[in-house]
CSV table of C-alpha atoms and ligand atoms in Angstrom, one decimal:
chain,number,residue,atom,x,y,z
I,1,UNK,CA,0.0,0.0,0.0
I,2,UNK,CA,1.4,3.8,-0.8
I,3,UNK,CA,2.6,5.3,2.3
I,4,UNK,CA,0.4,7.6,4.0
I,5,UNK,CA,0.8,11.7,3.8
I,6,UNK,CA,2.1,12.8,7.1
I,7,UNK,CA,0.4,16.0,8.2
I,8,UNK,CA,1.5,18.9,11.2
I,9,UNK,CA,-1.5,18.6,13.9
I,10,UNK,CA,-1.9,21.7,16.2
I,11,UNK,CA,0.2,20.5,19.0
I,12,UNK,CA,3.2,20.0,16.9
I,13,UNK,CA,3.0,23.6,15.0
I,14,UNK,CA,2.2,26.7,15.5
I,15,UNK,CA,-1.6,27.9,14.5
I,16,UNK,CA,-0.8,29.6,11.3
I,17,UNK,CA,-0.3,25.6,10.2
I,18,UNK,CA,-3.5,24.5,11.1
I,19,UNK,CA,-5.3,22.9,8.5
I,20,UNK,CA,-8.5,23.8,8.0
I,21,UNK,CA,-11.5,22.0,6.2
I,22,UNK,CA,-11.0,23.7,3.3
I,23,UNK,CA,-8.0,23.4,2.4
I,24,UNK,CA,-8.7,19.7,3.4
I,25,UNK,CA,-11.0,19.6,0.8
I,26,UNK,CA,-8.7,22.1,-2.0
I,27,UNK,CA,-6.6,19.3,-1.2
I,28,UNK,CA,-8.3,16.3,-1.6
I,29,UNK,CA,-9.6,18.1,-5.3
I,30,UNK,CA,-6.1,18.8,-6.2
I,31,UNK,CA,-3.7,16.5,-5.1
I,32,UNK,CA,-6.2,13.4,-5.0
I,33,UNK,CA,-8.7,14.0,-7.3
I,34,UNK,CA,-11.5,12.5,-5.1
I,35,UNK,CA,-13.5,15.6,-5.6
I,36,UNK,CA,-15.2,17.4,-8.2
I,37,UNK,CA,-15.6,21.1,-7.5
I,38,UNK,CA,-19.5,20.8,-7.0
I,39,UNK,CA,-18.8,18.0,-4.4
I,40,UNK,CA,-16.2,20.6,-2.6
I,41,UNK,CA,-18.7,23.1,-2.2
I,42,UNK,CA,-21.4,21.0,-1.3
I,43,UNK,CA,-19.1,19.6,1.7
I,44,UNK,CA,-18.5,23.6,2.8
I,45,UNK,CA,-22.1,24.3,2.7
I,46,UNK,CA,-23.1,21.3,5.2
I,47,UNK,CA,-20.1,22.1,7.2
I,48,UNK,CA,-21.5,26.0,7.8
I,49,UNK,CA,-24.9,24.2,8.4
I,50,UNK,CA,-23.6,22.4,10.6
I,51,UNK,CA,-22.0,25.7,12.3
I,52,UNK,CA,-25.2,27.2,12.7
I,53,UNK,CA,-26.8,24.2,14.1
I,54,UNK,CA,-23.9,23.8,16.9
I,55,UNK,CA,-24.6,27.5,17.5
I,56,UNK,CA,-28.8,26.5,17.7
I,57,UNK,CA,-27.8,23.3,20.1
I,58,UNK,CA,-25.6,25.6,22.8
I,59,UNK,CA,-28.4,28.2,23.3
I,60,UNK,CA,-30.3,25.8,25.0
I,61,UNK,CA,-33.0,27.4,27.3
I,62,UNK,CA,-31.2,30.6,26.2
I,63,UNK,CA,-32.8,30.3,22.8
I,64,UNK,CA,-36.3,29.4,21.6
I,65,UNK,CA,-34.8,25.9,20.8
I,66,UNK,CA,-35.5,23.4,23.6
I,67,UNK,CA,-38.6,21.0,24.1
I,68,UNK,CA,-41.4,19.8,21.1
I,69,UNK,CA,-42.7,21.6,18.5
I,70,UNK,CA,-46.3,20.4,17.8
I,71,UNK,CA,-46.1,18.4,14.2
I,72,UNK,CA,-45.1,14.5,14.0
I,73,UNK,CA,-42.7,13.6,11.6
I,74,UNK,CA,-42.8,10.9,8.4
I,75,UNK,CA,-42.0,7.9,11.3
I,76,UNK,CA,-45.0,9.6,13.7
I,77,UNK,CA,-42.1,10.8,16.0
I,78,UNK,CA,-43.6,14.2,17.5
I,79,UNK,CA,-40.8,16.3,16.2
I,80,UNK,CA,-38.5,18.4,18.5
I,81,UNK,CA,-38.2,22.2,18.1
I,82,UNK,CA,-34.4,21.8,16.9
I,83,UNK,CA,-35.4,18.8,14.8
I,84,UNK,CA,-37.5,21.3,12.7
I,85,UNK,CA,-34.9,24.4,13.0
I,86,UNK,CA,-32.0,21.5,11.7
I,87,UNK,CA,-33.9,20.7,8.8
I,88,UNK,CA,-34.5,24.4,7.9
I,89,UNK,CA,-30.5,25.4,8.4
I,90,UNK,CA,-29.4,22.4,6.1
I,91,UNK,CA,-31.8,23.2,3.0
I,92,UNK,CA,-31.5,26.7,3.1
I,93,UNK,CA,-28.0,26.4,3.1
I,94,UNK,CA,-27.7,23.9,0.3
I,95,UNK,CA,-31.0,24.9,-2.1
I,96,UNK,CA,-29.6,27.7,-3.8
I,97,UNK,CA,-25.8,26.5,-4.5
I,98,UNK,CA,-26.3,24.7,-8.0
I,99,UNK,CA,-24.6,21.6,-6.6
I,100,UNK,CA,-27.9,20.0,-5.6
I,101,UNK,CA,-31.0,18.4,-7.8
I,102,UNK,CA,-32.5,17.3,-4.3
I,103,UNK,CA,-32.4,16.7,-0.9
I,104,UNK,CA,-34.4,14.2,1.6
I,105,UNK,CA,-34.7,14.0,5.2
I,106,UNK,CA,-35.6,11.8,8.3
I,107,UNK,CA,-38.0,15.1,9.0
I,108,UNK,CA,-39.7,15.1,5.5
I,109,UNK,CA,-41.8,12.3,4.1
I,110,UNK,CA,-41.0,13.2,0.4
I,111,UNK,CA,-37.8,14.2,-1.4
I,112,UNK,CA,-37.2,17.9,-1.6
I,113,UNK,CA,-36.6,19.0,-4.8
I,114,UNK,CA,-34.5,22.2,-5.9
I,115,UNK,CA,-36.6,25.1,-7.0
I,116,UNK,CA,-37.0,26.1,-9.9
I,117,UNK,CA,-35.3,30.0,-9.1
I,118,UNK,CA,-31.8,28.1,-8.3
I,119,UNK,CA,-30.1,26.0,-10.7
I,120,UNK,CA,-30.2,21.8,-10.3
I,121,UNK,CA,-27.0,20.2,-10.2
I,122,UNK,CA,-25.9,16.6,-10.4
I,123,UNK,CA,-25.6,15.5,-6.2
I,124,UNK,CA,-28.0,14.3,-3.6
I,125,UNK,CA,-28.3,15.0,-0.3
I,126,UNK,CA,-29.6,13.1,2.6
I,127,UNK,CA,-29.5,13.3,5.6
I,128,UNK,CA,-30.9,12.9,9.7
I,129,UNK,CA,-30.5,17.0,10.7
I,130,UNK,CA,-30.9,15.7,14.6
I,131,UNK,CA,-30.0,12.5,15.5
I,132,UNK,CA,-30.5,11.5,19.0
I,133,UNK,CA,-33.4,13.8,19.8
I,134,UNK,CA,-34.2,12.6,22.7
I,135,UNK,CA,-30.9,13.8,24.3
I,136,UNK,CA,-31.5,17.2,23.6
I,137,UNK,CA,-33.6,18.4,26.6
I,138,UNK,CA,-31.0,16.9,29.1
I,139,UNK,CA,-28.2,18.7,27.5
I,140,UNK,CA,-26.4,15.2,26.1
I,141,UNK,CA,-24.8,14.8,22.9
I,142,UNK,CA,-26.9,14.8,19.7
I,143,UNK,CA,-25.8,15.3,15.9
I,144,UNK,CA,-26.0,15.7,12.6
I,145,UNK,CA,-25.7,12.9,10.0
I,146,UNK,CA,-25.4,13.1,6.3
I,147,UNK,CA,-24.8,11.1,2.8
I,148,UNK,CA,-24.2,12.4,-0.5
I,149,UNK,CA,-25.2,10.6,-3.8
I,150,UNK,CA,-25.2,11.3,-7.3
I,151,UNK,CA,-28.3,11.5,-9.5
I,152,UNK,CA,-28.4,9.1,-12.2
I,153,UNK,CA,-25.2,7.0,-11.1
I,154,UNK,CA,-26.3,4.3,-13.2
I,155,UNK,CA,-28.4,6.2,-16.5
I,156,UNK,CA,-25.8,9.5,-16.9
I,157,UNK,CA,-27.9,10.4,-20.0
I,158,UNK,CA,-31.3,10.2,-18.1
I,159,UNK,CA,-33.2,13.9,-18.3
I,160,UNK,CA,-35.7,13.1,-16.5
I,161,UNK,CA,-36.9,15.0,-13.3
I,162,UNK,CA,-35.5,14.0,-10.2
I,163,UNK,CA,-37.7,11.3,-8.4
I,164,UNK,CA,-37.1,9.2,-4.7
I,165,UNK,CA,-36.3,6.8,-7.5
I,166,UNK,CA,-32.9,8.4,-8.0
I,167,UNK,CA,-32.2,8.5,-4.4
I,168,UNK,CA,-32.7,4.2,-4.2
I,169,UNK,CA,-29.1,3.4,-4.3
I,170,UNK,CA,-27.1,1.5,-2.4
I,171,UNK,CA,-24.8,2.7,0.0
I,172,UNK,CA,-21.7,1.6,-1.5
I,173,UNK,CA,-22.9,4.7,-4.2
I,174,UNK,CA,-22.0,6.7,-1.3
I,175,UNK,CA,-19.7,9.8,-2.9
I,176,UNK,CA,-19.5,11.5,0.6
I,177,UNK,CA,-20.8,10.8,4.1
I,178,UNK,CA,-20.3,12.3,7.6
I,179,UNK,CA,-21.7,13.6,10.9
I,180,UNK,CA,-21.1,16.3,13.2
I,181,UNK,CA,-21.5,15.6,16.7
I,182,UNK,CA,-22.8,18.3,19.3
I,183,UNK,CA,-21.0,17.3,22.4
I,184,UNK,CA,-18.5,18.8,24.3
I,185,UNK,CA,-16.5,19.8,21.5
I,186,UNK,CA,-18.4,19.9,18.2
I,187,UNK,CA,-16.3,18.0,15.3
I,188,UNK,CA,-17.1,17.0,11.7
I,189,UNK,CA,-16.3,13.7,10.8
I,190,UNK,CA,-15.9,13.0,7.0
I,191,UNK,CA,-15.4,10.7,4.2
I,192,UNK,CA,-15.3,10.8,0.6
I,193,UNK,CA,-13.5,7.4,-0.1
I,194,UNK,CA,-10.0,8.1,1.4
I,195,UNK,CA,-10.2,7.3,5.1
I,196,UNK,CA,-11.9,9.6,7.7
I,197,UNK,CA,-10.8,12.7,8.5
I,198,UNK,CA,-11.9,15.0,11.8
I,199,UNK,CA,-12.1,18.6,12.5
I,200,UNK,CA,-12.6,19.9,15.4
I,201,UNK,CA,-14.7,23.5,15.5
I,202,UNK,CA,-12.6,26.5,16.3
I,203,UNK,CA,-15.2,28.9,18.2
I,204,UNK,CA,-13.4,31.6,17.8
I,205,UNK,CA,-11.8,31.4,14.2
I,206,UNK,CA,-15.5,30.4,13.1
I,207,UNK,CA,-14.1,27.4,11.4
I,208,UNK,CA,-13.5,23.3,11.4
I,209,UNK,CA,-9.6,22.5,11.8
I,210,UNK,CA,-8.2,18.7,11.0
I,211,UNK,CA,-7.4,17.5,14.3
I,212,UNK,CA,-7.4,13.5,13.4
I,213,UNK,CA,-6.8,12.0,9.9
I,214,UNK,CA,-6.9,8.3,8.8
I,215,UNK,CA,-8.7,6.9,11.3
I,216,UNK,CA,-8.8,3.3,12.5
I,217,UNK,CA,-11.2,1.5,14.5
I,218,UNK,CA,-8.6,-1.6,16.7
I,219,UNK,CA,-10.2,-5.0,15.2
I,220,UNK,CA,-10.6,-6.1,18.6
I,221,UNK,CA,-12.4,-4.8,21.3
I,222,UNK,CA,-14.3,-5.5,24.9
I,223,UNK,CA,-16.8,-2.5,24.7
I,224,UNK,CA,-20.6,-3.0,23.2
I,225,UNK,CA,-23.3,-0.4,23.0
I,226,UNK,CA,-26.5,-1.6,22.6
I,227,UNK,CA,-30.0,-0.3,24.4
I,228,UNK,CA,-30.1,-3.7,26.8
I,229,UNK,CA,-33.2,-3.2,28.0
I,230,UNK,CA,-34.9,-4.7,25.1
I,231,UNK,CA,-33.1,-7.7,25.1
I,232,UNK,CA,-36.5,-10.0,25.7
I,233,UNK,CA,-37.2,-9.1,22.3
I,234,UNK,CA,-33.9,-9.5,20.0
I,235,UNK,CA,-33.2,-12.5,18.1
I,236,UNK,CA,-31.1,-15.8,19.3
I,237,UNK,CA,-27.7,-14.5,17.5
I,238,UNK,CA,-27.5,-11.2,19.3
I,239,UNK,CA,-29.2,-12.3,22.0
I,240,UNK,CA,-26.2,-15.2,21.9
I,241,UNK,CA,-23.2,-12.6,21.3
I,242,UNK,CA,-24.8,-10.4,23.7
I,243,UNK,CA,-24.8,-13.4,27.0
I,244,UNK,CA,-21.4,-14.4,25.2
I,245,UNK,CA,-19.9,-10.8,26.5
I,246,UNK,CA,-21.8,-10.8,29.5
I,247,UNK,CA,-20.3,-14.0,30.3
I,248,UNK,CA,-17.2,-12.1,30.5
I,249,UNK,CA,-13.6,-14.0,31.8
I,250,UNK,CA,-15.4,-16.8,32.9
I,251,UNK,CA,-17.4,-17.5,29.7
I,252,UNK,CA,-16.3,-18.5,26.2
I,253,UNK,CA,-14.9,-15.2,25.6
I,254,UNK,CA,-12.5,-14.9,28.2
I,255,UNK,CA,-12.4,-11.8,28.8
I,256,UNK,CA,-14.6,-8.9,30.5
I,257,UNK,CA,-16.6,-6.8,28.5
I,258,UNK,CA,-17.7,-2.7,29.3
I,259,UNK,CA,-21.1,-1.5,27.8
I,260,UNK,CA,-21.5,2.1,26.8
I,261,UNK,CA,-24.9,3.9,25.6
I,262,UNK,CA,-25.7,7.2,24.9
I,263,UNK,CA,-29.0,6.6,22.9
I,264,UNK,CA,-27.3,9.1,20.2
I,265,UNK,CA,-26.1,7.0,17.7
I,266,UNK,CA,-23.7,9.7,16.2
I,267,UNK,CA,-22.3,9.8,19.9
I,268,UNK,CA,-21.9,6.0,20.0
I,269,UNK,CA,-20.7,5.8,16.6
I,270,UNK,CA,-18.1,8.7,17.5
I,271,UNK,CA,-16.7,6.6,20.6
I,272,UNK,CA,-16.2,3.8,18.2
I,273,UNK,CA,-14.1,5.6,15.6
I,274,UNK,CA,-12.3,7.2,19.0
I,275,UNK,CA,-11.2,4.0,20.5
I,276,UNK,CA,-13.1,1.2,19.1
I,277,UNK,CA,-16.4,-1.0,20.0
I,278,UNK,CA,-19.3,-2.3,18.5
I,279,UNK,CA,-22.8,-0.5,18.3
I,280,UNK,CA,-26.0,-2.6,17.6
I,281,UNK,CA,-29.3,-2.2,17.1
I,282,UNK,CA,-30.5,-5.0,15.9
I,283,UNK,CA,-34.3,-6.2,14.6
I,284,UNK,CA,-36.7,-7.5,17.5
I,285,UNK,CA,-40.0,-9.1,17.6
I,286,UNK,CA,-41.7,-6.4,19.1
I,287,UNK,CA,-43.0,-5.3,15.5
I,288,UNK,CA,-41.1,-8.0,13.6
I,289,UNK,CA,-42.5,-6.1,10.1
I,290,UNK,CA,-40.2,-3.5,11.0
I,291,UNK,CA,-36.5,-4.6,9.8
I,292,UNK,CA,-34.8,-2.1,12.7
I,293,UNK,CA,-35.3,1.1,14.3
I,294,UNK,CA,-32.3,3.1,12.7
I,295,UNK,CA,-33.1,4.4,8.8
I,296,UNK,CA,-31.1,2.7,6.1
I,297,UNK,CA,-30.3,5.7,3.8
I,298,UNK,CA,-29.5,8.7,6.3
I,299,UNK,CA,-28.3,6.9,9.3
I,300,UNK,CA,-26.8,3.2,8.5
I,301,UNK,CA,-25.9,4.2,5.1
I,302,UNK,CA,-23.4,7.1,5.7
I,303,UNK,CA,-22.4,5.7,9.4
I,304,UNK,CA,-21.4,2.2,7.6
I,305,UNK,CA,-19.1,3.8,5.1
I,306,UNK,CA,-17.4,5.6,8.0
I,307,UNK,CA,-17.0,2.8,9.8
I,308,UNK,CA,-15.4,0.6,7.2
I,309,UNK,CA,-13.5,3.7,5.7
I,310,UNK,CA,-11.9,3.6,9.1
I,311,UNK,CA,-11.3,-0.7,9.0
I,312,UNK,CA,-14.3,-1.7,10.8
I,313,UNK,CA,-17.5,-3.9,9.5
I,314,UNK,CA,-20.8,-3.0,8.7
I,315,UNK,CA,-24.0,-5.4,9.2
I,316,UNK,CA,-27.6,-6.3,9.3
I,317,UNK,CA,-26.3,-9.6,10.5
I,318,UNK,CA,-26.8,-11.0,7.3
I,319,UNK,CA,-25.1,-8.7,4.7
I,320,UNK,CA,-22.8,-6.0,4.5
I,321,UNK,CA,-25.1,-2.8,4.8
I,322,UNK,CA,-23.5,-0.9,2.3
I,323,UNK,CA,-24.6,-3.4,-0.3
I,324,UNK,CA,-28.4,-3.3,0.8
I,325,UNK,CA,-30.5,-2.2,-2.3
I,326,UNK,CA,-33.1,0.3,-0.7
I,327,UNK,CA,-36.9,-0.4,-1.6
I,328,UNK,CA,-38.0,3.3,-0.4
I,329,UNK,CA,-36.6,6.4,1.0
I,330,UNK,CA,-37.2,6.1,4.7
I,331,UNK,CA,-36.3,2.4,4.6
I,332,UNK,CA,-35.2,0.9,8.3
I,333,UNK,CA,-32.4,-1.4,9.0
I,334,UNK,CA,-30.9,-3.8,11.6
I,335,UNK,CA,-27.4,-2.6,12.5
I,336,UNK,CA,-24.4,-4.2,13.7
I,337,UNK,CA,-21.0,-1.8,13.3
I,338,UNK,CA,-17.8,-1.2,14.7
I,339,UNK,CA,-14.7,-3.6,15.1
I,340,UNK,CA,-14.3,-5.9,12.4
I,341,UNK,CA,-13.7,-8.7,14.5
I,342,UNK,CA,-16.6,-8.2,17.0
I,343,UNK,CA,-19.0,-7.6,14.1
I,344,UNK,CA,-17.5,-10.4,11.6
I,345,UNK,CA,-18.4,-12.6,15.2
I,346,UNK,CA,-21.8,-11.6,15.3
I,347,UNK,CA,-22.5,-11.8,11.7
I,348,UNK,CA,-21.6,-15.5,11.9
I,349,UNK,CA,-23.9,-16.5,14.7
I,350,UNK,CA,-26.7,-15.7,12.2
I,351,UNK,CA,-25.3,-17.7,9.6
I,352,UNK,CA,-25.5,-21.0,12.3
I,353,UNK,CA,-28.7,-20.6,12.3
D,401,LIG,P1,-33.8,9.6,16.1
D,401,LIG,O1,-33.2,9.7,14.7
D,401,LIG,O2,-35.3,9.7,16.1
D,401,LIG,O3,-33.1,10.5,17.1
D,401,LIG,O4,-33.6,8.0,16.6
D,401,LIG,C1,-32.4,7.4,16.4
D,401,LIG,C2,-31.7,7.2,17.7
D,401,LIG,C3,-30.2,6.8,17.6
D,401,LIG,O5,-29.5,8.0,17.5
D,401,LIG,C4,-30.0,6.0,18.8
D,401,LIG,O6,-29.0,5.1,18.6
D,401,LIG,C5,-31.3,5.3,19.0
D,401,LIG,O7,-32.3,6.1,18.4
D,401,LIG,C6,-31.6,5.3,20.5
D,401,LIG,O8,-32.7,4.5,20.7
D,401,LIG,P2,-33.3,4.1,22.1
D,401,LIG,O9,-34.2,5.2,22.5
D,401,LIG,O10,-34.0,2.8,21.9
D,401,LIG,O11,-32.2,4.0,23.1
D,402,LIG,MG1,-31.8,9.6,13.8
């Protein structure tokens, strides 16, 4: 494999060497080639939305931000104030670039489409503008998750209106995907096909600065995050994996096992691509119609790529996410993700079956 670039981090320079997201990205355009102008801008324009949303999430009680707004969402989730003032910031900011034909949304039940007074371009845009909603009145982490597409990937010639149709591809189309978590520090986490980068958000400069590039998740780990107290209801292989680490030194493991859960996925997801772990949440029988409680296209999708940008797996137990073709926009999913050799394990206990 080529050697990787060696970069100067903050606490090895002075500031005037810190490398912001832009140049990141002039970078990645230039010396790479990953990324088409369009795609560059696009990546800018959901990193100032995310900007303002950061700003939105630290008002708090300061702001007219906190508690539910009064509408239900596409899921028939009663939507939280910031849910709605997320989904505003991220298509205002994006509608009018020219880089977009459409957008779509855990918060909207249909695509949104470019108006006509801006020009269409060629990309797609999903994304979850809140993630972990319900940490937001008790001031825990929360984020923003996103996945970029192109229209037409497999018909370049097609001239026909942008439809959900376009936006049914699997993830592996993926041409960009991040998240930005709200937490103590707020930091952008990014991919477009050549590891994951993170910046970290400079208050006072008003911008993201790289603070951790090529990330890798360790293949091995003894931390799971999963929302235990639905056990009763998953399936025998995760129910199996799950006893298995329980279990710890004395069971067939060998070894003890610590459980983290913040009940924000881009939280849990950031832990994992900090110091490794795996994050489920898998099908149960509760509503066994329903394939999972996380959304394929805005939250699995984008989240997967991430993780196996950074050398971890990706799965519904069954089959690598990534390679899932999507049957509708707001599609759900059973997750498994994190290190490889935690989720390779899991995967396999389904196969026994
Ligand atoms: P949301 O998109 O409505 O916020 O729901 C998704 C969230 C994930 O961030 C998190 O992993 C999960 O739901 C938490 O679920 P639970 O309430 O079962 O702990
Ligand atoms: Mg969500």
């Amino acid at each position: 494999p080529q050697p990787r670039r060696q970069r100067f981090y903050p606490s090895q320079t002075t500031m005037t060497q810190r490398i912001s997201l832009t140049r990141y990205l002039v970078e990645q355009q230039r010396v790479h080639g990953l990324l088409p102008g369009d795609l560059r801008l696009l990546l800018e324009v959901v990193a100032r939305a995310c900007k303002r949303i950061s700003q939105a999430v630290n008002k708090g009680d300061l702001g007219d931000v906190m508690g539910a707004a009064t509408t239900e969402n596409v899921q028939g989730e009663i939507q939280k104030k910031l849910d709605i003032i997320a989904n505003e910031v991220l298509i205002e900011a994006n509608e009018w670039g020219g880089h977009l034909a459409a957008m779509a949304s855990e918060e909207m039940e249909d695509i949104y489409v470019v108006p006509n007074r801006f020009p269409q371009g060629e990309y797609l845009l999903m994304f979850d503008p809140l993630d972990g909603s319900s940490n937001i009145d008790v001031n825990v982490s929360i984020g923003t998750i996103f996945s970029v597409l192109k229209k037409g990937h497999d018909n370049p010639n097609a001239i026909e209106p942008v439809s959900q149709q376009d936006f049914l591809q699997p993830g592996s189309q993926q041409v960009a995907a991040g998240y930005c978590v709200y937490g103590p520090q707020t930091t952008l986490v990014l991919t477009v096909g050549d590891g994951v980068a993170m910046f970290t958000l400079d208050r006072e400069q008003g911008s993201f600065v790289l603070t951790k590039e090529h990330v890798q998740i360790p293949a091995d780990t003894k931390e799971f995050s999963i929302n235990m107290s639905n056990m009763r209801h998953w399936d025998e292989p995760v129910q199996r994996y799950v006893n298995e680490c329980l279990a710890g030194k004395e069971g067939p493991r060998g070894k003890d096992f610590n459980m983290r859960w913040v009940a924000s996925m881009v939280a849990d997801v950031h832990r994992i691509l900090t110091r490794g772990g795996i994050f489920l949440y898998p099908w149960d029988k509760r509503e066994p119609e329903k394939a999972g409680k996380l959304r394929l296209m805005y939250e699995a999708n984008p989240m997967s790529w991430l993780v196996e940008q950074a050398g971890g797996a990706a799965t519904n137990g069954r089959q690598r996410i990534l390679d899932i073709q999507p049957g509708k926009l707001h599609e759900r999913v059973s997750v498994m993700m994190g290190s490889k050799n935690e989720v390779d394990r899991v995967t396999s206990y389904h196969s026994t079956l």
